[in-house]
Amino acid sequence: MKLDSNRNQIIITEIPNNIDPTILYQLRNVWQFQETEDKQSLIHDLQEGDDLFERVLNYLNQEGISVTTTSAFQQLQSDYNEQKERFRGILRKCEDYKNGIFDENAANVFNQYLNSLPRTLRSHQVNAALHQYFGTNTANFSVPGAGKTSVVLSVYEKLRRENKTNLLFVVGPTACFFPWQTEFEQTLGRTPNSTVLAGQKISERQGFYYLPVPQRPELYLISFDTLKNDISHVLTMFTMIDSNVYMVVDEGHYIKSLNGKRANAVLTIAKHAKYRCVLTGTPIPHSYPDLYNLFDYLWPEENPLDKHTRTKIELMQSNSNNDEAKELIDKKIGPLFYRVRKSDLGLGPQIFNEPILIPMNPVENKIYNYILDKIRHDSLKDYMREQDVLEKLIRGRLMRLRQTATYSKLLDTALDESDLFNYPNSELLDLIINYDEMERPAKLETLLSMLTKYKEDNLKVVIWTNFVRSLKLILNKIEELGLNAKGIWGDIPRADSISQKDESIGALQTRESIRNEFVDPTSGLDILVAIPAACAEA
């Protein structure tokens, strides 16, 4: 038999007529080789990093089959082995570095370069930057506030000065775009020619992918959803610029979903970037498989968490052997990520302020006590309920208590068709409907007095609330005080959900524009009222 290769294919020819049927079964049914039209050859498409050609060769030799290999097949073996050895070398270098073993001369040269930058990196940032520089394609899992953006920018600039890259391509949520632009200037001392690819129509965006080198932005900022929609144009751009792209996935937990559309878009272009980095402070929000896509993106041709390893991890998890799973993961990818913990930041002790206990005003107190008594009374019959009905009732009761403690007027809207409160007490119903005419929530009165003091002290304030109607009430009362405040909730659009050619764009504000205005110390906007689900990522 002869083993040949053509691009990403293995081709088996000169198959003996008297070959053992079990060997053909292994090739066709287990390894999925397909018969060619002339029925003289078997062919298989290799995936990235697939070592099937080695397994086929070893298997045939073990079965006593006489095998010859073509020069193309031998080149495939050579390229694969060279690639594997390069990856093993990077693993060793990264592991040594994390263990305090590294080339001091190379580290000194890198530190001298860092000293030339306008922003002085802190020691934990220098360590993370060295790890990223040595490791080529690495993850930074440091906690929020560790300066991950500055670390990436310093490494990018070093590679740019070495003529190894000239374009920084950042994929992330739109909330991260403003920090990348401001941090670029503060860290590197120059304002980048940048473009934000989110929010426009595809016809408006696509021109940015085909610009000649002198006009091409140095910094591309693209949202996950825009990348998903523009994937063919991005692939063309990466090919045009000869794979000199430094690609960053910011907030990498966005691509944790296996076979998710966002993840697939990122993985599709990953191998066309020369350098890759992923940033997230929450690498494992749910379970160890959340890591799979992150390292498939970083090393698409190496696959450090291969199928065999994943099977082991999932089996360990199913048997509650989490310590063994963690040990296996550390062995496979430990060298490839760097993590700065909160304890490494040198922060002072955290200050936990005692909650301010505010007695309710008379009307809201009366409403609250009625709701609480009704819940206690109804709970006596809970043993008669079906489990799913009971769980629904418990969630509804908790929601009603939260509403009552926040703003009694919220009780005038049913939660759903099975709402447990029908207000048979007409006096109570009258109090809820006419609440705004009788009083303001006690918490709101305290908040307004606090805001007046904060304004005198020139402080910026973020106010969180879980209910849109309470948010609008707070905004309304702040405006009555003559203070400048804006809100972010579900109705405020994200930048990537609107077109820049929208006729009303001049008057339309986005979550990002409000956030940017708030953090600008000279804007005059010192109060932000927000729903966590709409604003927490910023």
Coordinates of C-alpha atoms in Angstrom, one line a residue:
M1 CA 0.0 0.0 0.0
K2 CA 1.1 3.6 -0.6
L3 CA 0.3 6.6 1.5
D4 CA 0.2 9.9 -0.2
S5 CA -0.9 13.4 0.8
N6 CA -2.5 16.3 -1.1
R7 CA -2.9 19.5 0.9
N8 CA -5.1 18.4 3.8
Q9 CA -5.9 14.9 2.6
I10 CA -4.5 11.4 3.2
I11 CA -4.7 9.2 0.1
I12 CA -4.2 5.4 0.3
T13 CA -3.5 3.7 -3.1
E14 CA -2.2 0.4 -4.3
I15 CA -4.6 -1.5 -2.0
P16 CA -4.0 -5.3 -2.3
N17 CA -7.0 -7.3 -3.6
N18 CA -6.5 -9.8 -0.8
I19 CA -6.4 -7.3 2.0
D20 CA -7.9 -8.4 5.3
P21 CA -11.6 -7.1 5.5
T22 CA -11.1 -6.0 9.1
I23 CA -8.4 -3.6 7.9
L24 CA -10.8 -2.1 5.3
Y25 CA -13.5 -1.9 8.0
Q26 CA -11.1 0.1 10.2
L27 CA -10.2 2.5 7.4
R28 CA -13.7 3.0 6.1
N29 CA -16.0 2.7 9.1
V30 CA -13.8 3.8 12.0
W31 CA -11.6 6.4 10.4
Q32 CA -14.2 7.4 7.8
F33 CA -12.0 7.0 4.6
Q34 CA -14.1 7.5 1.5
E35 CA -13.6 5.4 -1.7
T36 CA -12.8 7.4 -4.8
E37 CA -14.9 7.2 -8.0
D38 CA -12.5 4.7 -9.7
K39 CA -12.7 2.6 -6.5
Q40 CA -8.9 2.3 -6.6
S41 CA -8.1 4.6 -3.6
L42 CA -9.3 5.7 -0.2
I43 CA -9.2 9.4 0.8
H44 CA -9.7 11.2 4.1
D45 CA -9.8 15.0 4.9
L46 CA -7.6 15.9 7.8
Q47 CA -8.8 18.3 10.5
E48 CA -6.5 20.9 12.0
G49 CA -3.9 19.3 14.3
D50 CA -5.2 15.8 13.3
D51 CA -2.5 13.1 13.6
L52 CA -4.6 10.4 11.8
F53 CA -1.9 10.0 9.2
E54 CA 0.5 8.8 11.9
R55 CA -2.1 6.4 13.4
V56 CA -2.9 5.0 10.0
L57 CA 0.8 4.4 9.2
N58 CA 1.4 2.7 12.6
Y59 CA -1.7 0.6 12.3
L60 CA -0.8 -0.7 8.9
N61 CA 2.7 -1.5 10.0
Q62 CA 1.4 -3.4 13.0
E63 CA -0.9 -5.4 10.8
G64 CA 2.1 -6.5 8.7
I65 CA 1.1 -4.5 5.6
S66 CA 4.0 -3.4 3.4
V67 CA 3.7 0.4 3.2
T68 CA 5.5 3.0 1.1
T69 CA 5.2 6.7 1.6
T70 CA 5.5 9.5 -1.0
S71 CA 7.5 12.6 -0.5
A72 CA 4.3 14.6 0.0
F73 CA 3.3 12.3 2.9
Q74 CA 6.8 12.5 4.4
Q75 CA 6.6 16.3 4.2
L76 CA 3.3 16.1 6.0
Q77 CA 4.9 14.1 8.8
S78 CA 7.9 16.5 8.9
D79 CA 5.6 19.6 9.2
Y80 CA 3.5 18.0 11.8
N81 CA 6.4 16.9 13.9
E82 CA 8.1 20.3 13.6
Q83 CA 4.8 22.0 14.6
K84 CA 4.4 19.7 17.6
E85 CA 8.0 20.2 18.7
R86 CA 7.5 24.0 18.5
F87 CA 4.4 23.8 20.6
R88 CA 6.2 21.6 23.2
G89 CA 9.0 24.1 23.3
I90 CA 6.5 26.9 24.0
L91 CA 4.8 24.8 26.7
R92 CA 8.2 24.2 28.4
K93 CA 9.1 27.9 28.1
C94 CA 5.8 29.1 29.6
E95 CA 5.9 26.5 32.4
D96 CA 9.5 27.4 33.2
Y97 CA 8.6 31.1 33.3
K98 CA 5.7 30.5 35.7
N99 CA 8.2 28.5 37.9
G100 CA 10.7 31.4 37.9
I101 CA 13.0 29.9 35.3
F102 CA 13.6 32.0 32.2
D103 CA 16.2 33.7 30.0
E104 CA 17.3 36.6 32.0
N105 CA 18.9 38.4 29.0
A106 CA 15.6 38.2 27.1
A107 CA 13.7 39.4 30.1
N108 CA 16.1 42.3 30.6
V109 CA 15.6 43.3 27.0
F110 CA 11.9 43.2 27.3
N111 CA 12.0 45.2 30.6
Q112 CA 14.1 47.9 28.9
Y113 CA 11.5 48.1 26.2
L114 CA 8.7 48.5 28.8
N115 CA 10.7 51.3 30.4
S116 CA 10.4 53.2 27.1
L117 CA 6.5 53.3 27.3
P118 CA 4.7 56.2 28.8
R119 CA 2.8 54.1 31.2
T120 CA 4.8 52.2 33.8
L121 CA 3.4 48.7 34.3
R122 CA 3.1 47.3 37.8
S123 CA 5.1 44.2 38.7
H124 CA 2.2 41.8 38.2
Q125 CA 1.6 43.4 34.8
V126 CA 5.2 43.0 33.8
N127 CA 5.1 39.3 34.7
A128 CA 1.9 38.8 32.7
A129 CA 3.4 40.6 29.7
L130 CA 6.5 38.5 29.7
H131 CA 4.5 35.3 29.9
Q132 CA 2.4 36.5 27.0
Y133 CA 5.4 37.5 24.9
F134 CA 7.2 34.2 25.6
G135 CA 4.1 32.1 25.0
T136 CA 3.0 33.6 21.7
N137 CA -0.7 32.6 22.1
T138 CA -1.8 32.7 25.7
A139 CA -4.7 33.5 27.9
N140 CA -4.8 36.1 30.7
F141 CA -7.4 35.1 33.3
S142 CA -6.5 37.9 35.8
V143 CA -9.2 39.5 37.9
P144 CA -10.9 42.7 36.9
G145 CA -8.7 45.7 37.6
A146 CA -5.4 43.8 37.0
G147 CA -4.7 45.8 33.8
K148 CA -5.1 43.1 31.2
T149 CA -5.6 45.6 28.4
S150 CA -2.4 47.4 29.1
V151 CA -0.5 44.1 29.2
V152 CA -1.8 43.1 25.7
L153 CA -1.0 46.6 24.3
S154 CA 2.5 46.5 25.6
V155 CA 3.1 43.1 24.0
Y156 CA 1.5 44.1 20.7
E157 CA 3.7 47.2 20.6
K158 CA 6.9 45.1 21.2
L159 CA 5.9 42.8 18.3
R160 CA 5.0 45.7 16.1
R161 CA 8.5 47.3 16.7
E162 CA 10.0 43.9 15.7
N163 CA 8.0 44.1 12.4
K164 CA 6.1 40.9 13.4
T165 CA 2.6 42.5 13.3
N166 CA 1.0 45.7 12.4
L167 CA -2.7 45.3 13.1
L168 CA -4.5 44.8 16.4
F169 CA -7.9 43.1 15.9
V170 CA -10.1 43.0 19.1
V171 CA -13.3 41.1 19.3
G172 CA -15.5 41.7 22.3
P173 CA -18.7 43.2 23.7
T174 CA -19.2 46.9 22.6
A175 CA -18.7 48.0 26.2
C176 CA -15.0 47.2 26.0
F177 CA -14.3 49.4 23.0
F178 CA -13.9 52.7 24.8
P179 CA -11.3 51.3 27.2
W180 CA -9.2 49.9 24.3
Q181 CA -9.1 53.3 22.6
T182 CA -8.2 55.2 25.8
E183 CA -5.8 52.6 27.1
F184 CA -4.0 52.5 23.8
E185 CA -3.1 56.2 24.0
Q186 CA -2.3 56.1 27.7
T187 CA -0.1 52.9 27.5
L188 CA 1.7 53.5 24.2
G189 CA 1.6 57.3 24.0
R190 CA 0.0 57.6 20.6
T191 CA -3.5 57.8 19.3
P192 CA -4.3 54.9 17.0
N193 CA -6.1 55.1 13.7
S194 CA -9.0 52.9 14.8
T195 CA -12.4 51.8 13.6
V196 CA -15.4 50.4 15.5
L197 CA -17.2 47.8 13.5
A198 CA -20.6 47.5 15.2
G199 CA -24.0 49.0 14.6
Q200 CA -23.7 49.9 10.9
K201 CA -25.3 48.1 8.0
I202 CA -22.9 45.5 6.5
S203 CA -22.7 47.6 3.3
E204 CA -21.3 50.5 5.5
R205 CA -18.8 48.2 7.3
Q206 CA -17.4 46.1 4.5
G207 CA -15.3 48.9 3.0
F208 CA -13.1 48.8 6.1
Y209 CA -12.0 45.3 5.4
Y210 CA -10.6 46.1 1.9
L211 CA -8.6 49.3 2.6
P212 CA -5.0 49.5 1.2
V213 CA -2.2 49.4 3.8
P214 CA -1.6 53.2 4.2
Q215 CA -5.3 53.8 4.9
R216 CA -6.0 50.7 7.0
P217 CA -6.7 51.3 10.7
E218 CA -4.2 49.9 13.1
L219 CA -6.9 49.0 15.7
Y220 CA -10.0 47.2 14.7
L221 CA -12.8 46.9 17.4
I222 CA -15.5 44.5 16.4
S223 CA -18.4 43.0 18.3
F224 CA -19.1 39.3 18.5
D225 CA -22.4 39.7 16.6
T226 CA -20.8 41.8 13.9
L227 CA -18.0 39.3 13.4
K228 CA -20.6 36.6 13.0
N229 CA -22.3 38.6 10.3
D230 CA -19.2 39.7 8.5
I231 CA -17.1 36.5 8.7
S232 CA -16.4 36.2 5.0
H233 CA -15.1 39.8 4.8
V234 CA -12.9 39.3 7.8
L235 CA -11.4 36.1 6.4
T236 CA -10.6 38.0 3.2
M237 CA -9.0 40.8 5.1
F238 CA -6.8 38.4 7.2
T239 CA -5.7 36.8 3.9
M240 CA -4.9 40.1 2.2
I241 CA -2.6 41.2 5.0
D242 CA -0.7 38.0 5.0
S243 CA -1.6 36.8 8.5
N244 CA 0.2 39.6 10.4
V245 CA -2.8 40.1 12.6
Y246 CA -2.6 40.2 16.4
M247 CA -6.1 39.0 17.4
V248 CA -7.6 39.5 20.9
V249 CA -10.8 38.1 22.2
D250 CA -11.9 40.3 25.1
E251 CA -14.4 38.9 27.7
G252 CA -13.6 35.4 26.4
H253 CA -16.4 33.8 28.4
Y254 CA -18.7 35.1 25.5
I255 CA -17.5 32.2 23.4
K256 CA -17.7 29.4 25.9
S257 CA -20.8 27.8 24.3
L258 CA -19.8 24.8 22.2
N259 CA -21.1 25.2 18.6
G260 CA -22.4 28.6 19.5
K261 CA -22.6 31.1 16.6
R262 CA -20.3 33.6 18.3
A263 CA -17.7 30.9 19.1
N264 CA -17.8 29.4 15.6
A265 CA -17.2 32.8 14.1
V266 CA -14.1 33.4 16.3
L267 CA -12.8 29.8 15.7
T268 CA -13.2 30.2 11.9
I269 CA -10.8 33.1 11.7
A270 CA -8.5 32.1 14.5
K271 CA -6.0 30.1 12.5
H272 CA -5.5 33.1 10.1
A273 CA -4.1 35.3 12.8
K274 CA -0.4 35.3 13.5
Y275 CA -0.8 36.0 17.2
R276 CA -3.7 35.3 19.5
C277 CA -4.7 36.2 23.0
V278 CA -7.9 35.8 25.1
L279 CA -8.8 37.8 28.1
T280 CA -11.4 37.0 30.8
G281 CA -11.6 37.2 34.5
T282 CA -14.2 34.4 34.5
P283 CA -12.7 31.6 32.4
I284 CA -14.9 28.9 34.0
P285 CA -18.3 30.4 34.7
H286 CA -20.0 27.0 34.9
S287 CA -17.8 24.0 34.4
Y288 CA -14.4 22.9 32.9
P289 CA -15.8 22.5 29.3
D290 CA -16.1 26.3 29.3
L291 CA -12.4 26.3 28.6
Y292 CA -12.6 24.2 25.4
N293 CA -13.3 27.0 22.9
L294 CA -10.8 29.3 24.5
F295 CA -7.9 27.0 23.8
D296 CA -9.2 25.8 20.5
Y297 CA -9.1 29.5 19.5
L298 CA -5.6 30.0 21.0
W299 CA -4.1 26.9 19.4
P300 CA -6.3 25.7 16.5
E301 CA -3.6 23.6 15.1
E302 CA -2.4 22.0 18.4
N303 CA -5.6 21.4 20.4
P304 CA -4.1 21.1 23.9
L305 CA -7.5 19.9 25.1
D306 CA -8.0 17.2 22.6
K307 CA -10.9 14.8 22.3
H308 CA -9.2 12.2 24.5
T309 CA -8.5 14.7 27.2
R310 CA -12.1 16.1 27.1
T311 CA -13.5 12.6 27.5
K312 CA -11.4 12.1 30.6
I313 CA -12.4 15.5 32.1
E314 CA -16.1 14.9 31.5
L315 CA -15.9 11.4 33.0
M316 CA -14.1 12.7 36.0
Q317 CA -16.7 15.4 36.5
S318 CA -19.5 13.0 36.2
N319 CA -17.9 10.9 38.9
S320 CA -17.3 14.1 41.1
N321 CA -13.6 13.7 40.8
N322 CA -13.1 17.4 40.4
D323 CA -9.6 17.4 41.9
E324 CA -8.4 14.9 39.3
A325 CA -10.1 16.9 36.5
K326 CA -8.4 20.1 37.8
E327 CA -5.0 18.4 37.9
L328 CA -5.4 17.1 34.3
I329 CA -6.4 20.5 33.1
D330 CA -3.5 22.2 34.8
K331 CA -1.1 19.7 33.2
K332 CA -2.5 20.3 29.7
I333 CA -3.1 24.1 29.7
G334 CA -1.6 25.4 33.0
P335 CA 1.5 26.8 31.2
L336 CA -0.6 28.6 28.6
F337 CA -2.5 31.0 30.9
Y338 CA -1.5 33.6 33.4
R339 CA -3.7 34.7 36.3
V340 CA -3.3 37.6 38.7
R341 CA -5.4 37.2 41.8
K342 CA -6.9 39.9 43.8
S343 CA -4.3 39.3 46.5
D344 CA -1.6 40.1 44.0
L345 CA -2.8 43.6 43.3
G346 CA -1.6 45.1 46.6
L347 CA -4.9 46.6 47.4
G348 CA -5.8 47.8 50.8
P349 CA -8.4 46.0 52.9
Q350 CA -11.9 46.0 51.4
I351 CA -14.4 48.3 53.0
F352 CA -17.8 46.8 53.5
N353 CA -20.2 49.6 54.6
E354 CA -22.9 48.7 56.9
P355 CA -26.4 48.9 55.3
I356 CA -28.4 52.0 56.1
L357 CA -31.6 50.9 57.7
I358 CA -34.4 53.1 56.7
P359 CA -37.9 52.9 58.4
M360 CA -40.7 52.7 55.8
N361 CA -43.0 55.6 55.4
P362 CA -46.6 55.0 56.7
V363 CA -48.3 54.0 53.4
E364 CA -45.6 51.7 52.1
N365 CA -45.3 50.1 55.6
K366 CA -49.0 49.3 55.6
I367 CA -48.8 47.8 52.1
Y368 CA -45.7 45.8 53.0
N369 CA -47.2 44.4 56.2
Y370 CA -50.3 43.3 54.3
I371 CA -48.2 41.5 51.6
L372 CA -46.1 39.8 54.3
D373 CA -49.2 38.7 56.2
K374 CA -50.8 37.3 53.0
I375 CA -47.6 35.3 52.2
R376 CA -47.5 33.9 55.7
H377 CA -51.2 32.9 55.5
D378 CA -50.9 31.4 52.0
S379 CA -47.8 29.4 52.9
L380 CA -49.8 27.4 55.4
K381 CA -51.4 25.6 52.5
D382 CA -48.2 24.9 50.6
Y383 CA -48.1 21.3 51.6
M384 CA -51.0 20.7 49.3
R385 CA -49.3 22.2 46.2
E386 CA -47.6 20.4 43.4
Q387 CA -43.8 21.0 43.5
D388 CA -43.6 23.0 40.2
V389 CA -46.6 25.2 41.3
L390 CA -45.0 25.7 44.7
E391 CA -41.7 26.8 43.2
K392 CA -43.5 29.3 41.0
L393 CA -45.4 30.7 44.0
I394 CA -42.2 31.1 46.0
R395 CA -40.5 33.0 43.2
G396 CA -43.6 35.2 42.9
R397 CA -43.8 35.9 46.6
L398 CA -40.1 36.9 46.7
M399 CA -40.6 39.2 43.7
R400 CA -43.6 40.9 45.4
L401 CA -41.6 41.5 48.6
R402 CA -38.7 43.0 46.6
Q403 CA -41.2 45.2 44.8
T404 CA -42.9 46.3 48.0
A405 CA -39.6 47.2 49.6
T406 CA -38.5 49.2 46.6
Y407 CA -41.5 51.1 45.3
S408 CA -45.1 50.1 46.3
K409 CA -46.5 51.3 43.0
L410 CA -44.8 48.4 41.3
L411 CA -47.5 46.1 42.8
D412 CA -50.2 47.5 40.4
T413 CA -49.0 45.2 37.6
A414 CA -49.6 41.5 37.6
L415 CA -46.5 39.3 37.4
D416 CA -48.3 36.9 35.0
E417 CA -51.6 35.2 34.5
S418 CA -51.1 33.1 37.7
D419 CA -50.2 36.0 39.9
L420 CA -51.0 35.1 43.5
F421 CA -52.1 38.6 44.5
N422 CA -55.6 39.7 43.5
Y423 CA -56.0 42.3 46.2
P424 CA -59.5 41.5 47.7
N425 CA -58.8 44.3 50.1
S426 CA -60.2 47.4 48.3
E427 CA -58.5 49.8 50.7
L428 CA -55.1 48.2 49.9
L429 CA -55.8 48.4 46.2
D430 CA -56.6 52.1 46.5
L431 CA -53.3 52.7 48.4
I432 CA -51.3 51.0 45.6
I433 CA -53.0 52.7 42.7
N434 CA -52.8 56.2 44.4
Y435 CA -49.5 55.7 46.1
D436 CA -47.6 58.4 44.2
E437 CA -50.2 61.0 45.4
M438 CA -49.7 60.1 49.1
E439 CA -45.9 59.8 49.6
R440 CA -42.5 58.9 48.2
P441 CA -40.6 55.7 49.2
A442 CA -38.5 56.3 52.3
K443 CA -35.4 54.9 50.5
L444 CA -35.9 57.4 47.7
E445 CA -36.0 60.3 50.1
T446 CA -32.7 59.1 51.8
L447 CA -31.1 58.6 48.4
L448 CA -31.9 62.1 47.2
S449 CA -30.4 63.7 50.4
M450 CA -27.3 61.6 49.8
L451 CA -27.0 62.7 46.2
T452 CA -27.2 66.3 47.3
K453 CA -24.2 65.8 49.6
Y454 CA -22.2 63.8 47.0
K455 CA -22.8 66.7 44.5
E456 CA -21.3 69.1 47.0
D457 CA -18.3 66.8 47.3
N458 CA -17.9 66.5 43.4
L459 CA -18.3 62.7 43.5
K460 CA -19.7 60.5 40.8
V461 CA -22.5 58.1 41.8
V462 CA -23.8 54.9 40.3
I463 CA -27.3 53.8 41.4
W464 CA -28.4 50.3 40.8
T465 CA -32.0 49.2 40.7
N466 CA -33.7 46.0 39.4
F467 CA -37.0 47.6 38.3
V468 CA -37.4 49.9 35.3
R469 CA -40.3 51.9 36.8
S470 CA -38.2 52.6 40.0
L471 CA -35.3 53.6 37.7
K472 CA -37.6 56.1 35.9
L473 CA -38.9 57.4 39.3
I474 CA -35.4 58.0 40.6
L475 CA -34.4 59.8 37.4
N476 CA -37.5 62.0 37.6
K477 CA -36.9 63.0 41.2
I478 CA -33.2 63.7 40.5
E479 CA -34.1 66.0 37.7
E480 CA -36.5 67.8 40.0
L481 CA -33.5 68.5 42.2
G482 CA -31.7 70.1 39.2
L483 CA -29.0 67.4 39.1
N484 CA -27.7 65.8 35.9
A485 CA -28.5 62.1 35.6
K486 CA -29.0 59.5 32.9
G487 CA -30.2 55.9 32.9
I488 CA -29.3 52.7 31.2
W489 CA -31.9 50.0 31.0
G490 CA -33.2 47.5 28.4
D491 CA -34.9 50.2 26.2
I492 CA -31.6 52.0 25.7
P493 CA -30.0 50.5 22.6
R494 CA -26.5 49.0 22.3
A495 CA -24.2 50.6 19.8
D496 CA -24.2 47.4 17.7
S497 CA -28.0 47.3 17.4
I498 CA -28.4 50.6 15.4
S499 CA -27.3 51.9 12.1
Q500 CA -25.1 54.9 11.9
K501 CA -27.3 56.2 9.1
D502 CA -30.4 56.2 11.2
E503 CA -32.1 59.5 10.7
S504 CA -32.5 60.0 14.4
I505 CA -28.9 59.0 15.3
G506 CA -28.0 62.5 16.3
A507 CA -30.6 62.4 19.1
L508 CA -30.3 58.7 19.9
Q509 CA -28.0 57.7 22.8
T510 CA -26.7 54.3 23.3
R511 CA -25.6 52.4 26.4
E512 CA -22.0 52.9 25.4
S513 CA -22.3 56.7 24.8
I514 CA -24.0 57.2 28.2
R515 CA -21.4 55.1 29.9
N516 CA -18.5 57.0 28.2
E517 CA -20.1 60.3 29.1
F518 CA -20.4 59.3 32.7
V519 CA -16.7 58.2 33.1
D520 CA -15.5 61.4 31.4
P521 CA -14.5 63.6 34.3
T522 CA -15.3 66.8 32.3
S523 CA -18.8 65.8 31.0
G524 CA -20.9 67.1 33.9
L525 CA -22.8 63.8 34.0
D526 CA -22.1 62.7 37.6
I527 CA -25.1 60.4 38.3
L528 CA -25.8 57.1 36.5
V529 CA -28.9 55.0 37.2
A530 CA -28.8 51.6 35.8
I531 CA -30.3 48.1 35.6
P532 CA -27.5 45.6 36.3
A533 CA -28.5 43.3 33.4
A534 CA -28.2 46.2 30.9
C535 CA -25.0 47.8 32.3
A536 CA -23.0 45.5 34.5
E537 CA -20.6 44.5 31.6
A538 CA -19.4 48.1 31.3

